Amino acid sequence: REREILKLRFGLDRGEPRTLEEVGEHFNLTRERIRQIEARAMSKLRHPSSDTGARDLLAV
């Protein structure tokens, strides 16, 4: 789910970034929850040694 959220937020799927609101509607989650998931995913990418799940996120 983190990977999909990052793809939508940064436009890696269609080249057009989506807002927190749009991504939230897609996943039936609030904007705040999307923001939290995005922040956690970005943290994993910044500190890959602390979480082996970062490799999964990079498989975009």
PDB file of N, CA and C in Angstrom:
ATOM      1  N   ARG A   1       0.820  -1.194   0.000  1.00  0.00           N
ATOM      2  CA  ARG A   1       0.000   0.000   0.000  1.00  0.00           C
ATOM      3  C   ARG A   1       0.867   1.263   0.000  1.00  0.00           C
ATOM      4  N   GLU A   2       1.965   1.229   0.742  1.00  0.00           N
ATOM      5  CA  GLU A   2       2.864   2.387   0.760  1.00  0.00           C
ATOM      6  C   GLU A   2       3.386   2.697  -0.636  1.00  0.00           C
ATOM      7  N   ARG A   3       3.780   1.663  -1.348  1.00  0.00           N
ATOM      8  CA  ARG A   3       4.310   1.857  -2.703  1.00  0.00           C
ATOM      9  C   ARG A   3       3.265   2.511  -3.600  1.00  0.00           C
ATOM     10  N   GLU A   4       2.038   2.033  -3.524  1.00  0.00           N
ATOM     11  CA  GLU A   4       0.969   2.581  -4.356  1.00  0.00           C
ATOM     12  C   GLU A   4       0.684   4.037  -4.004  1.00  0.00           C
ATOM     13  N   ILE A   5       0.717   4.359  -2.724  1.00  0.00           N
ATOM     14  CA  ILE A   5       0.479   5.736  -2.298  1.00  0.00           C
ATOM     15  C   ILE A   5       1.571   6.653  -2.836  1.00  0.00           C
ATOM     16  N   LEU A   6       2.819   6.232  -2.740  1.00  0.00           N
ATOM     17  CA  LEU A   6       3.915   7.058  -3.268  1.00  0.00           C
ATOM     18  C   LEU A   6       3.795   7.222  -4.780  1.00  0.00           C
ATOM     19  N   LYS A   7       3.434   6.156  -5.476  1.00  0.00           N
ATOM     20  CA  LYS A   7       3.277   6.239  -6.927  1.00  0.00           C
ATOM     21  C   LYS A   7       2.211   7.266  -7.299  1.00  0.00           C
ATOM     22  N   LEU A   8       1.099   7.240  -6.598  1.00  0.00           N
ATOM     23  CA  LEU A   8       0.026   8.184  -6.891  1.00  0.00           C
ATOM     24  C   LEU A   8       0.401   9.606  -6.484  1.00  0.00           C
ATOM     25  N   ARG A   9       0.964   9.775  -5.309  1.00  0.00           N
ATOM     26  CA  ARG A   9       1.299  11.111  -4.795  1.00  0.00           C
ATOM     27  C   ARG A   9       2.324  11.830  -5.659  1.00  0.00           C
ATOM     28  N   PHE A  10       3.315  11.092  -6.166  1.00  0.00           N
ATOM     29  CA  PHE A  10       4.389  11.726  -6.927  1.00  0.00           C
ATOM     30  C   PHE A  10       4.232  11.572  -8.435  1.00  0.00           C
ATOM     31  N   GLY A  11       3.117  11.020  -8.869  1.00  0.00           N
ATOM     32  CA  GLY A  11       2.850  10.922 -10.295  1.00  0.00           C
ATOM     33  C   GLY A  11       3.666   9.867 -11.009  1.00  0.00           C
ATOM     34  N   LEU A  12       4.102   8.857 -10.295  1.00  0.00           N
ATOM     35  CA  LEU A  12       4.903   7.804 -10.911  1.00  0.00           C
ATOM     36  C   LEU A  12       4.040   6.811 -11.685  1.00  0.00           C
ATOM     37  N   ASP A  13       2.732   6.922 -11.549  1.00  0.00           N
ATOM     38  CA  ASP A  13       1.841   6.010 -12.262  1.00  0.00           C
ATOM     39  C   ASP A  13       1.429   6.571 -13.619  1.00  0.00           C
ATOM     40  N   ARG A  14       0.984   7.829 -13.640  1.00  0.00           N
ATOM     41  CA  ARG A  14       0.515   8.443 -14.881  1.00  0.00           C
ATOM     42  C   ARG A  14       1.234   9.737 -15.206  1.00  0.00           C
ATOM     43  N   GLY A  15       2.223  10.068 -14.418  1.00  0.00           N
ATOM     44  CA  GLY A  15       2.949  11.301 -14.658  1.00  0.00           C
ATOM     45  C   GLY A  15       2.285  12.533 -14.076  1.00  0.00           C
ATOM     46  N   GLU A  16       1.169  12.362 -13.395  1.00  0.00           N
ATOM     47  CA  GLU A  16       0.451  13.485 -12.804  1.00  0.00           C
ATOM     48  C   GLU A  16       0.289  13.246 -11.307  1.00  0.00           C
ATOM     49  N   PRO A  17       0.966  14.044 -10.478  1.00  0.00           N
ATOM     50  CA  PRO A  17       0.841  13.864  -9.028  1.00  0.00           C
ATOM     51  C   PRO A  17      -0.595  14.088  -8.559  1.00  0.00           C
ATOM     52  N   ARG A  18      -0.988  13.343  -7.554  1.00  0.00           N
ATOM     53  CA  ARG A  18      -2.336  13.482  -7.001  1.00  0.00           C
ATOM     54  C   ARG A  18      -2.271  14.084  -5.609  1.00  0.00           C
ATOM     55  N   THR A  19      -3.337  14.735  -5.226  1.00  0.00           N
ATOM     56  CA  THR A  19      -3.404  15.361  -3.909  1.00  0.00           C
ATOM     57  C   THR A  19      -3.670  14.304  -2.842  1.00  0.00           C
ATOM     58  N   LEU A  20      -3.468  14.706  -1.587  1.00  0.00           N
ATOM     59  CA  LEU A  20      -3.792  13.813  -0.474  1.00  0.00           C
ATOM     60  C   LEU A  20      -5.262  13.410  -0.538  1.00  0.00           C
ATOM     61  N   GLU A  21      -6.105  14.359  -0.887  1.00  0.00           N
ATOM     62  CA  GLU A  21      -7.545  14.100  -0.984  1.00  0.00           C
ATOM     63  C   GLU A  21      -7.841  13.037  -2.049  1.00  0.00           C
ATOM     64  N   GLU A  22      -7.240  13.181  -3.214  1.00  0.00           N
ATOM     65  CA  GLU A  22      -7.476  12.229  -4.307  1.00  0.00           C
ATOM     66  C   GLU A  22      -6.991  10.831  -3.941  1.00  0.00           C
ATOM     67  N   VAL A  23      -5.813  10.756  -3.354  1.00  0.00           N
ATOM     68  CA  VAL A  23      -5.279   9.451  -2.963  1.00  0.00           C
ATOM     69  C   VAL A  23      -6.145   8.852  -1.862  1.00  0.00           C
ATOM     70  N   GLY A  24      -6.593   9.697  -0.935  1.00  0.00           N
ATOM     71  CA  GLY A  24      -7.468   9.229   0.132  1.00  0.00           C
ATOM     72  C   GLY A  24      -8.760   8.647  -0.406  1.00  0.00           C
ATOM     73  N   GLU A  25      -9.333   9.292  -1.393  1.00  0.00           N
ATOM     74  CA  GLU A  25     -10.557   8.774  -2.006  1.00  0.00           C
ATOM     75  C   GLU A  25     -10.295   7.433  -2.681  1.00  0.00           C
ATOM     76  N   HIS A  26      -9.156   7.310  -3.323  1.00  0.00           N
ATOM     77  CA  HIS A  26      -8.794   6.065  -4.008  1.00  0.00           C
ATOM     78  C   HIS A  26      -8.725   4.890  -3.030  1.00  0.00           C
ATOM     79  N   PHE A  27      -8.153   5.129  -1.845  1.00  0.00           N
ATOM     80  CA  PHE A  27      -7.975   4.074  -0.848  1.00  0.00           C
ATOM     81  C   PHE A  27      -9.053   4.087   0.233  1.00  0.00           C
ATOM     82  N   ASN A  28     -10.000   5.010   0.123  1.00  0.00           N
ATOM     83  CA  ASN A  28     -11.049   5.163   1.127  1.00  0.00           C
ATOM     84  C   ASN A  28     -10.453   5.445   2.512  1.00  0.00           C
ATOM     85  N   LEU A  29      -9.474   6.354   2.537  1.00  0.00           N
ATOM     86  CA  LEU A  29      -8.811   6.773   3.768  1.00  0.00           C
ATOM     87  C   LEU A  29      -8.834   8.297   3.843  1.00  0.00           C
ATOM     88  N   THR A  30      -8.610   8.825   5.037  1.00  0.00           N
ATOM     89  CA  THR A  30      -8.575  10.279   5.192  1.00  0.00           C
ATOM     90  C   THR A  30      -7.263  10.842   4.654  1.00  0.00           C
ATOM     91  N   ARG A  31      -7.271  12.147   4.392  1.00  0.00           N
ATOM     92  CA  ARG A  31      -6.042  12.822   3.952  1.00  0.00           C
ATOM     93  C   ARG A  31      -4.940  12.655   4.983  1.00  0.00           C
ATOM     94  N   GLU A  32      -5.308  12.759   6.248  1.00  0.00           N
ATOM     95  CA  GLU A  32      -4.319  12.648   7.318  1.00  0.00           C
ATOM     96  C   GLU A  32      -3.684  11.259   7.341  1.00  0.00           C
ATOM     97  N   ARG A  33      -4.483  10.227   7.143  1.00  0.00           N
ATOM     98  CA  ARG A  33      -3.938   8.863   7.142  1.00  0.00           C
ATOM     99  C   ARG A  33      -3.001   8.668   5.951  1.00  0.00           C
ATOM    100  N   ILE A  34      -3.353   9.208   4.799  1.00  0.00           N
ATOM    101  CA  ILE A  34      -2.481   9.126   3.624  1.00  0.00           C
ATOM    102  C   ILE A  34      -1.171   9.839   3.913  1.00  0.00           C
ATOM    103  N   ARG A  35      -1.245  11.021   4.545  1.00  0.00           N
ATOM    104  CA  ARG A  35      -0.041  11.766   4.893  1.00  0.00           C
ATOM    105  C   ARG A  35       0.854  10.955   5.828  1.00  0.00           C
ATOM    106  N   GLN A  36       0.255  10.278   6.800  1.00  0.00           N
ATOM    107  CA  GLN A  36       1.025   9.460   7.742  1.00  0.00           C
ATOM    108  C   GLN A  36       1.713   8.298   7.029  1.00  0.00           C
ATOM    109  N   ILE A  37       0.987   7.624   6.156  1.00  0.00           N
ATOM    110  CA  ILE A  37       1.554   6.490   5.421  1.00  0.00           C
ATOM    111  C   ILE A  37       2.673   6.968   4.505  1.00  0.00           C
ATOM    112  N   GLU A  38       2.457   8.102   3.841  1.00  0.00           N
ATOM    113  CA  GLU A  38       3.485   8.674   2.968  1.00  0.00           C
ATOM    114  C   GLU A  38       4.743   9.016   3.768  1.00  0.00           C
ATOM    115  N   ALA A  39       4.570   9.620   4.932  1.00  0.00           N
ATOM    116  CA  ALA A  39       5.716   9.995   5.771  1.00  0.00           C
ATOM    117  C   ALA A  39       6.488   8.759   6.217  1.00  0.00           C
ATOM    118  N   ARG A  40       5.780   7.704   6.584  1.00  0.00           N
ATOM    119  CA  ARG A  40       6.441   6.467   7.001  1.00  0.00           C
ATOM    120  C   ARG A  40       7.218   5.855   5.835  1.00  0.00           C
ATOM    121  N   ALA A  41       6.630   5.856   4.653  1.00  0.00           N
ATOM    122  CA  ALA A  41       7.299   5.298   3.475  1.00  0.00           C
ATOM    123  C   ALA A  41       8.539   6.108   3.115  1.00  0.00           C
ATOM    124  N   MET A  42       8.435   7.430   3.186  1.00  0.00           N
ATOM    125  CA  MET A  42       9.587   8.278   2.878  1.00  0.00           C
ATOM    126  C   MET A  42      10.701   8.068   3.897  1.00  0.00           C
ATOM    127  N   SER A  43      10.338   7.856   5.139  1.00  0.00           N
ATOM    128  CA  SER A  43      11.333   7.585   6.181  1.00  0.00           C
ATOM    129  C   SER A  43      12.069   6.286   5.887  1.00  0.00           C
ATOM    130  N   LYS A  44      11.340   5.294   5.424  1.00  0.00           N
ATOM    131  CA  LYS A  44      11.963   4.015   5.065  1.00  0.00           C
ATOM    132  C   LYS A  44      12.955   4.196   3.921  1.00  0.00           C
ATOM    133  N   LEU A  45      12.615   5.062   2.981  1.00  0.00           N
ATOM    134  CA  LEU A  45      13.515   5.300   1.851  1.00  0.00           C
ATOM    135  C   LEU A  45      14.753   6.083   2.275  1.00  0.00           C
ATOM    136  N   ARG A  46      14.580   6.991   3.227  1.00  0.00           N
ATOM    137  CA  ARG A  46      15.719   7.787   3.704  1.00  0.00           C
ATOM    138  C   ARG A  46      16.686   6.972   4.543  1.00  0.00           C
ATOM    139  N   HIS A  47      16.159   5.972   5.243  1.00  0.00           N
ATOM    140  CA  HIS A  47      16.964   5.159   6.157  1.00  0.00           C
ATOM    141  C   HIS A  47      16.780   3.679   5.836  1.00  0.00           C
ATOM    142  N   PRO A  48      17.242   3.238   4.679  1.00  0.00           N
ATOM    143  CA  PRO A  48      16.988   1.854   4.256  1.00  0.00           C
ATOM    144  C   PRO A  48      17.636   0.809   5.153  1.00  0.00           C
ATOM    145  N   SER A  49      18.728   1.135   5.825  1.00  0.00           N
ATOM    146  CA  SER A  49      19.384   0.141   6.673  1.00  0.00           C
ATOM    147  C   SER A  49      18.551  -0.182   7.904  1.00  0.00           C
ATOM    148  N   SER A  50      17.668   0.738   8.302  1.00  0.00           N
ATOM    149  CA  SER A  50      16.859   0.500   9.487  1.00  0.00           C
ATOM    150  C   SER A  50      15.600  -0.291   9.169  1.00  0.00           C
ATOM    151  N   ASP A  51      15.315  -0.515   7.899  1.00  0.00           N
ATOM    152  CA  ASP A  51      14.103  -1.244   7.536  1.00  0.00           C
ATOM    153  C   ASP A  51      14.314  -1.950   6.196  1.00  0.00           C
ATOM    154  N   THR A  52      14.252  -3.255   6.214  1.00  0.00           N
ATOM    155  CA  THR A  52      14.443  -4.004   4.968  1.00  0.00           C
ATOM    156  C   THR A  52      13.269  -3.823   4.013  1.00  0.00           C
ATOM    157  N   GLY A  53      12.161  -3.280   4.477  1.00  0.00           N
ATOM    158  CA  GLY A  53      11.014  -3.035   3.617  1.00  0.00           C
ATOM    159  C   GLY A  53      11.259  -1.943   2.595  1.00  0.00           C
ATOM    160  N   ALA A  54      12.327  -1.187   2.739  1.00  0.00           N
ATOM    161  CA  ALA A  54      12.631  -0.119   1.784  1.00  0.00           C
ATOM    162  C   ALA A  54      12.862  -0.688   0.392  1.00  0.00           C
ATOM    163  N   ARG A  55      13.418  -1.881   0.321  1.00  0.00           N
ATOM    164  CA  ARG A  55      13.636  -2.503  -0.995  1.00  0.00           C
ATOM    165  C   ARG A  55      12.316  -2.706  -1.718  1.00  0.00           C
ATOM    166  N   ASP A  56      11.271  -3.041  -0.973  1.00  0.00           N
ATOM    167  CA  ASP A  56       9.959  -3.216  -1.580  1.00  0.00           C
ATOM    168  C   ASP A  56       9.432  -1.902  -2.146  1.00  0.00           C
ATOM    169  N   LEU A  57       9.687  -0.813  -1.457  1.00  0.00           N
ATOM    170  CA  LEU A  57       9.233   0.491  -1.931  1.00  0.00           C
ATOM    171  C   LEU A  57       9.967   0.908  -3.191  1.00  0.00           C
ATOM    172  N   LEU A  58      11.218   0.526  -3.297  1.00  0.00           N
ATOM    173  CA  LEU A  58      12.014   0.900  -4.459  1.00  0.00           C
ATOM    174  C   LEU A  58      11.632   0.110  -5.700  1.00  0.00           C
ATOM    175  N   ALA A  59      10.840  -0.917  -5.550  1.00  0.00           N
ATOM    176  CA  ALA A  59      10.414  -1.737  -6.681  1.00  0.00           C
ATOM    177  C   ALA A  59       9.268  -1.072  -7.432  1.00  0.00           C
ATOM    178  N   VAL A  60       9.248   0.249  -7.420  1.00  0.00           N
ATOM    179  CA  VAL A  60       8.210   1.023  -8.106  1.00  0.00           C
ATOM    180  C   VAL A  60       8.398   0.821  -9.576  1.00  0.00           C
TER     181      VAL A  60
END
